mmCIF file of C-alpha atoms in Angstrom:
data_model
loop_
_atom_site.group_PDB
_atom_site.id
_atom_site.type_symbol
_atom_site.label_atom_id
_atom_site.label_comp_id
_atom_site.label_asym_id
_atom_site.label_seq_id
_atom_site.Cartn_x
_atom_site.Cartn_y
_atom_site.Cartn_z
ATOM 1 C CA UNK A 771 6.601 -29.276 21.671
ATOM 2 C CA UNK A 772 4.040 -27.975 19.164
ATOM 3 C CA UNK A 773 5.319 -27.370 15.671
ATOM 4 C CA UNK A 774 3.670 -24.747 13.483
ATOM 5 C CA UNK A 775 3.238 -25.677 9.893
ATOM 6 C CA UNK A 776 4.104 -23.056 7.328
ATOM 7 C CA UNK A 777 0.853 -21.720 5.946
ATOM 8 C CA UNK A 778 -1.154 -22.440 9.096
ATOM 9 C CA UNK A 779 -3.768 -19.989 10.327
ATOM 10 C CA UNK A 780 -1.425 -18.890 13.135
ATOM 11 C CA UNK A 781 1.359 -18.170 10.642
ATOM 12 C CA UNK A 782 -1.046 -16.161 8.501
ATOM 13 C CA UNK A 783 -2.140 -14.143 11.527
ATOM 14 C CA UNK A 784 1.466 -13.396 12.466
ATOM 15 C CA UNK A 785 2.213 -12.330 8.887
ATOM 16 C CA UNK A 786 -0.821 -10.013 8.860
ATOM 17 C CA UNK A 787 0.283 -8.489 12.166
ATOM 18 C CA UNK A 788 3.790 -7.865 10.804
ATOM 19 C CA UNK A 789 2.269 -6.188 7.745
ATOM 20 C CA UNK A 790 -0.003 -4.105 10.005
ATOM 21 C CA UNK A 791 2.959 -2.961 12.096
ATOM 22 C CA UNK A 792 4.808 -1.986 8.915
ATOM 23 C CA UNK A 793 1.791 0.124 7.859
ATOM 24 C CA UNK A 794 1.783 1.819 11.273
ATOM 25 C CA UNK A 795 5.540 2.434 11.122
ATOM 26 C CA UNK A 796 5.200 3.882 7.630
ATOM 27 C CA UNK A 797 2.372 6.167 8.812
ATOM 28 C CA UNK A 798 4.421 7.347 11.795
ATOM 29 C CA UNK A 799 7.496 8.054 9.689
ATOM 30 C CA UNK A 800 5.589 9.818 6.902
ATOM 31 C CA UNK A 801 3.642 11.888 9.460
ATOM 32 C CA UNK A 802 6.763 12.901 11.372
ATOM 33 C CA UNK A 803 8.591 13.903 8.197
ATOM 34 C CA UNK A 804 5.554 15.784 6.887
ATOM 35 C CA UNK A 805 5.106 17.737 10.126
ATOM 36 C CA UNK A 806 8.847 18.442 10.219
ATOM 37 C CA UNK A 807 8.719 19.753 6.648
ATOM 38 C CA UNK A 808 5.624 21.863 7.319
ATOM 39 C CA UNK A 809 7.332 23.410 10.342
ATOM 40 C CA UNK A 810 10.227 24.474 8.140
ATOM 41 C CA UNK A 811 12.911 21.962 9.131
ATOM 42 C CA UNK A 812 14.630 22.608 5.823
ATOM 43 C CA UNK A 813 13.560 23.691 2.385
ATOM 44 C CA UNK A 814 13.043 20.916 -0.121
ATOM 45 C CA UNK A 815 15.398 21.122 -3.072
ATOM 46 C CA UNK A 816 14.143 20.336 -6.582
ATOM 47 C CA UNK A 817 15.222 16.834 -7.650
ATOM 48 C CA UNK A 818 15.194 15.628 -11.250
ATOM 49 C CA UNK A 819 16.361 12.180 -10.126
ATOM 50 C CA UNK A 820 13.508 12.050 -7.588
ATOM 51 C CA UNK A 821 10.986 12.987 -10.264
ATOM 52 C CA UNK A 822 12.247 10.240 -12.600
ATOM 53 C CA UNK A 823 12.272 7.597 -9.828
ATOM 54 C CA UNK A 824 8.779 8.549 -8.628
ATOM 55 C CA UNK A 825 7.457 8.394 -12.200
ATOM 56 C CA UNK A 826 9.060 4.956 -12.705
ATOM 57 C CA UNK A 827 7.480 3.754 -9.447
ATOM 58 C CA UNK A 828 4.080 4.826 -10.739
ATOM 59 C CA UNK A 829 4.546 2.450 -13.657
ATOM 60 C CA UNK A 830 6.049 -0.517 -11.778
ATOM 61 C CA UNK A 831 4.209 -0.552 -8.434
ATOM 62 C CA UNK A 832 0.621 -1.045 -9.708
ATOM 63 C CA UNK A 833 1.761 -4.017 -11.828
ATOM 64 C CA UNK A 834 3.596 -5.508 -8.849
ATOM 65 C CA UNK A 835 0.590 -4.953 -6.566
ATOM 66 C CA UNK A 836 -1.795 -6.571 -9.029
ATOM 67 C CA UNK A 837 0.506 -9.567 -9.438
ATOM 68 C CA UNK A 838 0.885 -9.953 -5.666
ATOM 69 C CA UNK A 839 -2.889 -9.760 -5.206
ATOM 70 C CA UNK A 840 -3.545 -12.330 -7.948
ATOM 71 C CA UNK A 841 -0.970 -14.761 -6.566
ATOM 72 C CA UNK A 842 -2.251 -14.204 -3.017
ATOM 73 C CA UNK A 843 -5.783 -15.026 -4.154
ATOM 74 C CA UNK A 844 -4.625 -18.133 -6.011
ATOM 75 C CA UNK A 845 -2.700 -19.347 -2.964
ATOM 76 C CA UNK A 846 -5.430 -18.369 -0.506
ATOM 77 C CA UNK A 847 -2.908 -16.197 1.332
ATOM 78 C CA UNK A 848 -4.436 -13.304 3.256
ATOM 79 C CA UNK A 849 -0.948 -12.028 4.078
ATOM 80 C CA UNK A 850 0.015 -11.880 0.385
ATOM 81 C CA UNK A 851 -3.192 -9.969 -0.397
ATOM 82 C CA UNK A 852 -2.452 -7.577 2.499
ATOM 83 C CA UNK A 853 1.091 -7.130 1.217
ATOM 84 C CA UNK A 854 -0.314 -6.271 -2.224
ATOM 85 C CA UNK A 855 -2.290 -3.480 -0.553
ATOM 86 C CA UNK A 856 0.924 -2.185 1.006
ATOM 87 C CA UNK A 857 2.543 -2.171 -2.416
ATOM 88 C CA UNK A 858 -0.459 -0.263 -3.750
ATOM 89 C CA UNK A 859 -0.018 2.240 -0.919
ATOM 90 C CA UNK A 860 3.565 2.680 -2.126
ATOM 91 C CA UNK A 861 2.085 3.627 -5.507
ATOM 92 C CA UNK A 862 0.062 6.349 -3.811
ATOM 93 C CA UNK A 863 3.164 7.510 -1.969
ATOM 94 C CA UNK A 864 5.022 7.682 -5.278
ATOM 95 C CA UNK A 865 2.193 9.710 -6.812
ATOM 96 C CA UNK A 866 2.183 12.120 -3.870
ATOM 97 C CA UNK A 867 5.947 12.354 -4.027
ATOM 98 C CA UNK A 868 5.832 13.067 -7.762
ATOM 99 C CA UNK A 869 3.143 15.743 -7.400
ATOM 100 C CA UNK A 870 5.006 17.308 -4.490
ATOM 101 C CA UNK A 871 8.328 17.293 -6.347
ATOM 102 C CA UNK A 872 6.725 18.766 -9.461
ATOM 103 C CA UNK A 873 4.859 21.467 -7.531
ATOM 104 C CA UNK A 874 8.053 22.339 -5.692
ATOM 105 C CA UNK A 875 10.174 22.334 -8.854
ATOM 106 C CA UNK A 876 7.702 24.184 -11.082
ATOM 107 C CA UNK A 877 5.864 26.493 -8.652
ATOM 108 C CA UNK A 878 8.013 26.568 -5.516
ATOM 109 C CA UNK A 879 5.185 25.100 -3.389
ATOM 110 C CA UNK A 880 7.286 23.260 -0.802
ATOM 111 C CA UNK A 881 4.215 22.721 1.448
ATOM 112 C CA UNK A 882 2.237 20.615 -1.071
ATOM 113 C CA UNK A 883 4.162 17.364 -0.631
ATOM 114 C CA UNK A 884 4.038 17.188 3.196
ATOM 115 C CA UNK A 885 0.359 18.100 3.232
ATOM 116 C CA UNK A 886 -0.513 15.296 0.819
ATOM 117 C CA UNK A 887 1.761 12.933 2.754
ATOM 118 C CA UNK A 888 -0.418 13.411 5.845
ATOM 119 C CA UNK A 889 -3.409 12.164 3.844
ATOM 120 C CA UNK A 890 -1.406 9.115 2.766
ATOM 121 C CA UNK A 891 -0.382 8.500 6.396
ATOM 122 C CA UNK A 892 -4.072 8.375 7.307
ATOM 123 C CA UNK A 893 -4.609 5.780 4.585
ATOM 124 C CA UNK A 894 -1.679 3.743 5.927
ATOM 125 C CA UNK A 895 -3.252 3.701 9.399
ATOM 126 C CA UNK A 896 -6.569 2.525 7.893
ATOM 127 C CA UNK A 897 -4.837 -0.282 5.978
ATOM 128 C CA UNK A 898 -2.833 -1.215 9.075
ATOM 129 C CA UNK A 899 -5.991 -1.547 11.171
ATOM 130 C CA UNK A 900 -7.577 -3.746 8.505
ATOM 131 C CA UNK A 901 -4.500 -5.979 8.316
ATOM 132 C CA UNK A 902 -4.315 -6.211 12.137
ATOM 133 C CA UNK A 903 -7.953 -7.325 12.248
ATOM 134 C CA UNK A 904 -7.400 -9.760 9.388
ATOM 135 C CA UNK A 905 -9.804 -7.856 7.150
ATOM 136 C CA UNK A 906 -8.272 -8.685 3.805
ATOM 137 C CA UNK A 907 -10.516 -9.395 0.887
ATOM 138 C CA UNK A 908 -10.530 -12.122 -1.706
ATOM 139 C CA UNK A 909 -7.833 -14.298 -0.154
ATOM 140 C CA UNK A 910 -9.349 -17.585 -1.233
ATOM 141 C CA UNK A 911 -7.790 -20.739 -2.623
ATOM 142 C CA UNK A 912 -7.937 -21.218 -6.378
ATOM 143 C CA UNK A 913 -10.879 -23.586 -5.996
ATOM 144 C CA UNK A 914 -12.786 -20.748 -4.356
ATOM 145 C CA UNK A 915 -12.027 -18.008 -6.853
ATOM 146 C CA UNK A 916 -15.545 -18.270 -8.280
ATOM 147 C CA UNK A 917 -16.934 -17.651 -4.780
ATOM 148 C CA UNK A 918 -14.716 -14.586 -4.392
ATOM 149 C CA UNK A 919 -15.870 -13.303 -7.761
ATOM 150 C CA UNK A 920 -19.475 -13.667 -6.601
ATOM 151 C CA UNK A 921 -18.638 -11.442 -3.606
ATOM 152 C CA UNK A 922 -17.340 -8.711 -5.966
ATOM 153 C CA UNK A 923 -14.659 -7.563 -3.553
ATOM 154 C CA UNK A 924 -13.686 -3.924 -4.070
ATOM 155 C CA UNK A 925 -9.955 -4.547 -3.879
ATOM 156 C CA UNK A 926 -10.057 -7.700 -5.984
ATOM 157 C CA UNK A 927 -12.389 -7.373 -8.970
ATOM 158 C CA UNK A 928 -13.351 -10.534 -10.867
ATOM 159 C CA UNK A 929 -10.569 -11.897 -13.092
ATOM 160 C CA UNK A 930 -12.512 -10.940 -16.232
ATOM 161 C CA UNK A 931 -12.579 -7.294 -15.150
ATOM 162 C CA UNK A 932 -8.792 -7.279 -14.674
ATOM 163 C CA UNK A 933 -8.086 -8.254 -18.279
#
């Protein structure tokens, strides 16, 4: 009986596939809800609590994503870097939600949120495909951070640029 070690390449691939599937599920759900809203399945009600929560997410999620990405790079974990991208996508979702809630509350534009959500769903599919293919950037062990910095990955700028 073969035993898989935690942290093996096979485990990393499985983790990336799980993350990819979660991106695809998120895209499907967001798309379905957006289409439902655009077809008039029920008018969106203004929500002060939703506005406050979305604004708080805009503050917390980028910090969490950056921390996940940094730790993933230090550990050489492609799945942790991919998960940081999912957290960053949640930031975008929060921004879209906030804009949609504000436009609905202030101007009565109930269509703005679902329309923007369809754009975010497209981004989720793109990120899901990249995770499925194992196309994460800058997931290198600490000893290789200098090499990653030489590559100047778009999603993982050099440590000096992050400070």
